Amino acid sequence: MPPRTHPETPQALHLARLAQGSAGEWVRLPGGNVRVVHLHGTLTGPAETGWLVCLSGEAIVDLPLNNFVRLRPAEGYRVRADEPWTAFGTKDGTVLMLTPDGSL
């Protein structure tokens, strides 16, 4: 009887760890347009429409007209291409994920 071959065990991708490898720079997930970033200072967001989700830490998203959104872990905000935004972390280890429309 031939030896049984087992399929390779799937591996999860740890998004926060992936982002922390390149602080302050967007890291694109393999095979799509979803990106993660470990906030280091202030970050200007790309002009894209989609969901900005806080994975860890806490961030302030500065919007036009003196508006802002506070994002905590598992909270998201829908950004729009026509609404410029910047973000900065208020806690160490802040990681954001951007899921542009049409990327899933």
mmCIF file with all atom_site columns, C-alpha atoms in Angstrom:
data_model
loop_
_atom_site.group_PDB
_atom_site.id
_atom_site.type_symbol
_atom_site.label_atom_id
_atom_site.label_alt_id
_atom_site.label_comp_id
_atom_site.label_asym_id
_atom_site.label_entity_id
_atom_site.label_seq_id
_atom_site.pdbx_PDB_ins_code
_atom_site.Cartn_x
_atom_site.Cartn_y
_atom_site.Cartn_z
_atom_site.occupancy
_atom_site.B_iso_or_equiv
_atom_site.pdbx_formal_charge
_atom_site.auth_seq_id
_atom_site.auth_comp_id
_atom_site.auth_asym_id
_atom_site.auth_atom_id
_atom_site.pdbx_PDB_model_num
ATOM 1   C CA . MET A 1 1   ? 0.000   0.000  0.000  1.00 0.00 ? 1   MET A CA 1
ATOM 2   C CA . PRO A 1 2   ? 1.464   3.432  -0.950 1.00 0.00 ? 2   PRO A CA 1
ATOM 3   C CA . PRO A 1 3   ? 2.118   5.895  1.876  1.00 0.00 ? 3   PRO A CA 1
ATOM 4   C CA . ARG A 1 4   ? -0.629  8.407  2.512  1.00 0.00 ? 4   ARG A CA 1
ATOM 5   C CA . THR A 1 5   ? 0.154   11.961 1.569  1.00 0.00 ? 5   THR A CA 1
ATOM 6   C CA . HIS A 1 6   ? -1.400  14.632 3.673  1.00 0.00 ? 6   HIS A CA 1
ATOM 7   C CA . PRO A 1 7   ? -2.327  17.973 2.174  1.00 0.00 ? 7   PRO A CA 1
ATOM 8   C CA . GLU A 1 8   ? -0.279  20.887 3.394  1.00 0.00 ? 8   GLU A CA 1
ATOM 9   C CA . THR A 1 9   ? -1.785  22.497 6.480  1.00 0.00 ? 9   THR A CA 1
ATOM 10  C CA . PRO A 1 10  ? -3.148  25.960 5.656  1.00 0.00 ? 10  PRO A CA 1
ATOM 11  C CA . GLN A 1 11  ? -1.371  28.829 7.395  1.00 0.00 ? 11  GLN A CA 1
ATOM 12  C CA . ALA A 1 12  ? -3.106  31.948 8.645  1.00 0.00 ? 12  ALA A CA 1
ATOM 13  C CA . LEU A 1 13  ? -1.636  35.346 7.812  1.00 0.00 ? 13  LEU A CA 1
ATOM 14  C CA . HIS A 1 14  ? -1.118  37.483 10.928 1.00 0.00 ? 14  HIS A CA 1
ATOM 15  C CA . LEU A 1 15  ? -2.031  40.920 9.609  1.00 0.00 ? 15  LEU A CA 1
ATOM 16  C CA . ALA A 1 16  ? -0.685  43.000 12.500 1.00 0.00 ? 16  ALA A CA 1
ATOM 17  C CA . ARG A 1 17  ? 2.674   41.211 12.416 1.00 0.00 ? 17  ARG A CA 1
ATOM 18  C CA . LEU A 1 18  ? 2.851   41.651 8.638  1.00 0.00 ? 18  LEU A CA 1
ATOM 19  C CA . ALA A 1 19  ? 2.248   45.406 8.964  1.00 0.00 ? 19  ALA A CA 1
ATOM 20  C CA . GLN A 1 20  ? 4.722   45.830 11.818 1.00 0.00 ? 20  GLN A CA 1
ATOM 21  C CA . GLY A 1 21  ? 7.522   44.629 9.549  1.00 0.00 ? 21  GLY A CA 1
ATOM 22  C CA . SER A 1 22  ? 7.278   47.890 7.548  1.00 0.00 ? 22  SER A CA 1
ATOM 23  C CA . ALA A 1 23  ? 6.163   50.614 9.961  1.00 0.00 ? 23  ALA A CA 1
ATOM 24  C CA . GLY A 1 24  ? 4.589   53.611 8.255  1.00 0.00 ? 24  GLY A CA 1
ATOM 25  C CA . GLU A 1 25  ? 4.229   51.903 4.869  1.00 0.00 ? 25  GLU A CA 1
ATOM 26  C CA . TRP A 1 26  ? 1.226   50.172 3.344  1.00 0.00 ? 26  TRP A CA 1
ATOM 27  C CA . VAL A 1 27  ? 1.749   46.435 2.869  1.00 0.00 ? 27  VAL A CA 1
ATOM 28  C CA . ARG A 1 28  ? -0.464  44.792 0.237  1.00 0.00 ? 28  ARG A CA 1
ATOM 29  C CA . LEU A 1 29  ? -1.802  41.345 1.082  1.00 0.00 ? 29  LEU A CA 1
ATOM 30  C CA . PRO A 1 30  ? -0.964  38.659 -1.475 1.00 0.00 ? 30  PRO A CA 1
ATOM 31  C CA . GLY A 1 31  ? -3.476  38.319 -4.295 1.00 0.00 ? 31  GLY A CA 1
ATOM 32  C CA . GLY A 1 32  ? -5.545  41.453 -3.749 1.00 0.00 ? 32  GLY A CA 1
ATOM 33  C CA . ASN A 1 33  ? -5.837  45.152 -3.005 1.00 0.00 ? 33  ASN A CA 1
ATOM 34  C CA . VAL A 1 34  ? -6.318  44.843 0.753  1.00 0.00 ? 34  VAL A CA 1
ATOM 35  C CA . ARG A 1 35  ? -3.528  46.652 2.623  1.00 0.00 ? 35  ARG A CA 1
ATOM 36  C CA . VAL A 1 36  ? -2.350  46.966 6.198  1.00 0.00 ? 36  VAL A CA 1
ATOM 37  C CA . VAL A 1 37  ? -0.178  49.590 7.851  1.00 0.00 ? 37  VAL A CA 1
ATOM 38  C CA . HIS A 1 38  ? 1.508   49.912 11.223 1.00 0.00 ? 38  HIS A CA 1
ATOM 39  C CA . LEU A 1 39  ? 1.090   53.598 11.984 1.00 0.00 ? 39  LEU A CA 1
ATOM 40  C CA . HIS A 1 40  ? 4.326   55.439 12.629 1.00 0.00 ? 40  HIS A CA 1
ATOM 41  C CA . GLY A 1 41  ? 3.666   59.158 12.822 1.00 0.00 ? 41  GLY A CA 1
ATOM 42  C CA . THR A 1 42  ? 1.023   60.708 10.587 1.00 0.00 ? 42  THR A CA 1
ATOM 43  C CA . LEU A 1 43  ? -0.080  58.903 7.445  1.00 0.00 ? 43  LEU A CA 1
ATOM 44  C CA . THR A 1 44  ? -1.908  60.462 4.497  1.00 0.00 ? 44  THR A CA 1
ATOM 45  C CA . GLY A 1 45  ? -4.521  58.051 3.202  1.00 0.00 ? 45  GLY A CA 1
ATOM 46  C CA . PRO A 1 46  ? -4.803  57.045 -0.447 1.00 0.00 ? 46  PRO A CA 1
ATOM 47  C CA . ALA A 1 47  ? -7.630  58.557 -2.527 1.00 0.00 ? 47  ALA A CA 1
ATOM 48  C CA . GLU A 1 48  ? -9.717  55.381 -2.582 1.00 0.00 ? 48  GLU A CA 1
ATOM 49  C CA . THR A 1 49  ? -13.199 54.454 -1.456 1.00 0.00 ? 49  THR A CA 1
ATOM 50  C CA . GLY A 1 50  ? -13.439 51.553 0.961  1.00 0.00 ? 50  GLY A CA 1
ATOM 51  C CA . TRP A 1 51  ? -13.334 50.471 4.588  1.00 0.00 ? 51  TRP A CA 1
ATOM 52  C CA . LEU A 1 52  ? -10.584 51.548 6.967  1.00 0.00 ? 52  LEU A CA 1
ATOM 53  C CA . VAL A 1 53  ? -10.528 49.110 9.902  1.00 0.00 ? 53  VAL A CA 1
ATOM 54  C CA . CYS A 1 54  ? -8.495  49.279 13.108 1.00 0.00 ? 54  CYS A CA 1
ATOM 55  C CA . LEU A 1 55  ? -6.920  45.900 13.843 1.00 0.00 ? 55  LEU A CA 1
ATOM 56  C CA . SER A 1 56  ? -4.988  46.898 16.970 1.00 0.00 ? 56  SER A CA 1
ATOM 57  C CA . GLY A 1 57  ? -4.164  49.959 19.026 1.00 0.00 ? 57  GLY A CA 1
ATOM 58  C CA . GLU A 1 58  ? -6.197  53.103 18.434 1.00 0.00 ? 58  GLU A CA 1
ATOM 59  C CA . ALA A 1 59  ? -6.160  55.728 15.682 1.00 0.00 ? 59  ALA A CA 1
ATOM 60  C CA . ILE A 1 60  ? -7.546  59.152 14.941 1.00 0.00 ? 60  ILE A CA 1
ATOM 61  C CA . VAL A 1 61  ? -8.653  59.676 11.342 1.00 0.00 ? 61  VAL A CA 1
ATOM 62  C CA . ASP A 1 62  ? -8.557  63.382 10.547 1.00 0.00 ? 62  ASP A CA 1
ATOM 63  C CA . LEU A 1 63  ? -11.169 64.408 7.969  1.00 0.00 ? 63  LEU A CA 1
ATOM 64  C CA . PRO A 1 64  ? -11.961 67.693 6.180  1.00 0.00 ? 64  PRO A CA 1
ATOM 65  C CA . LEU A 1 65  ? -13.944 70.464 7.867  1.00 0.00 ? 65  LEU A CA 1
ATOM 66  C CA . ASN A 1 66  ? -12.418 69.823 11.307 1.00 0.00 ? 66  ASN A CA 1
ATOM 67  C CA . ASN A 1 67  ? -14.066 66.403 11.618 1.00 0.00 ? 67  ASN A CA 1
ATOM 68  C CA . PHE A 1 68  ? -12.380 63.295 12.915 1.00 0.00 ? 68  PHE A CA 1
ATOM 69  C CA . VAL A 1 69  ? -13.149 59.657 13.706 1.00 0.00 ? 69  VAL A CA 1
ATOM 70  C CA . ARG A 1 70  ? -11.614 57.648 16.530 1.00 0.00 ? 70  ARG A CA 1
ATOM 71  C CA . LEU A 1 71  ? -11.022 54.005 15.631 1.00 0.00 ? 71  LEU A CA 1
ATOM 72  C CA . ARG A 1 72  ? -10.492 51.313 18.257 1.00 0.00 ? 72  ARG A CA 1
ATOM 73  C CA . PRO A 1 73  ? -9.843  47.606 17.591 1.00 0.00 ? 73  PRO A CA 1
ATOM 74  C CA . ALA A 1 74  ? -12.583 46.022 15.444 1.00 0.00 ? 74  ALA A CA 1
ATOM 75  C CA . GLU A 1 75  ? -14.030 49.431 14.485 1.00 0.00 ? 75  GLU A CA 1
ATOM 76  C CA . GLY A 1 76  ? -14.140 50.695 10.919 1.00 0.00 ? 76  GLY A CA 1
ATOM 77  C CA . TYR A 1 77  ? -14.884 53.836 8.957  1.00 0.00 ? 77  TYR A CA 1
ATOM 78  C CA . ARG A 1 78  ? -15.809 54.139 5.300  1.00 0.00 ? 78  ARG A CA 1
ATOM 79  C CA . VAL A 1 79  ? -13.338 56.466 3.560  1.00 0.00 ? 79  VAL A CA 1
ATOM 80  C CA . ARG A 1 80  ? -14.125 58.034 0.205  1.00 0.00 ? 80  ARG A CA 1
ATOM 81  C CA . ALA A 1 81  ? -11.869 58.887 -2.705 1.00 0.00 ? 81  ALA A CA 1
ATOM 82  C CA . ASP A 1 82  ? -13.188 62.463 -2.756 1.00 0.00 ? 82  ASP A CA 1
ATOM 83  C CA . GLU A 1 83  ? -12.589 63.035 0.982  1.00 0.00 ? 83  GLU A CA 1
ATOM 84  C CA . PRO A 1 84  ? -8.892  63.363 1.896  1.00 0.00 ? 84  PRO A CA 1
ATOM 85  C CA . TRP A 1 85  ? -7.856  61.935 5.262  1.00 0.00 ? 85  TRP A CA 1
ATOM 86  C CA . THR A 1 86  ? -4.844  61.437 7.464  1.00 0.00 ? 86  THR A CA 1
ATOM 87  C CA . ALA A 1 87  ? -4.416  59.056 10.381 1.00 0.00 ? 87  ALA A CA 1
ATOM 88  C CA . PHE A 1 88  ? -2.182  58.815 13.417 1.00 0.00 ? 88  PHE A CA 1
ATOM 89  C CA . GLY A 1 89  ? -1.966  56.254 16.169 1.00 0.00 ? 89  GLY A CA 1
ATOM 90  C CA . THR A 1 90  ? -2.769  57.200 19.742 1.00 0.00 ? 90  THR A CA 1
ATOM 91  C CA . LYS A 1 91  ? -1.511  53.897 21.161 1.00 0.00 ? 91  LYS A CA 1
ATOM 92  C CA . ASP A 1 92  ? 1.613   51.875 20.431 1.00 0.00 ? 92  ASP A CA 1
ATOM 93  C CA . GLY A 1 93  ? 1.159   49.062 17.943 1.00 0.00 ? 93  GLY A CA 1
ATOM 94  C CA . THR A 1 94  ? -1.697  50.660 15.989 1.00 0.00 ? 94  THR A CA 1
ATOM 95  C CA . VAL A 1 95  ? -2.421  48.714 12.800 1.00 0.00 ? 95  VAL A CA 1
ATOM 96  C CA . LEU A 1 96  ? -5.021  49.710 10.201 1.00 0.00 ? 96  LEU A CA 1
ATOM 97  C CA . MET A 1 97  ? -6.413  47.717 7.287  1.00 0.00 ? 97  MET A CA 1
ATOM 98  C CA . LEU A 1 98  ? -7.798  49.327 4.123  1.00 0.00 ? 98  LEU A CA 1
ATOM 99  C CA . THR A 1 99  ? -10.207 47.281 2.026  1.00 0.00 ? 99  THR A CA 1
ATOM 100 C CA . PRO A 1 100 ? -10.959 49.259 -1.156 1.00 0.00 ? 100 PRO A CA 1
ATOM 101 C CA . ASP A 1 101 ? -14.254 48.691 -2.931 1.00 0.00 ? 101 ASP A CA 1
ATOM 102 C CA . GLY A 1 102 ? -14.107 45.827 -5.400 1.00 0.00 ? 102 GLY A CA 1
ATOM 103 C CA . SER A 1 103 ? -11.141 44.158 -3.682 1.00 0.00 ? 103 SER A CA 1
ATOM 104 C CA . LEU A 1 104 ? -13.081 41.223 -2.254 1.00 0.00 ? 104 LEU A CA 1
#
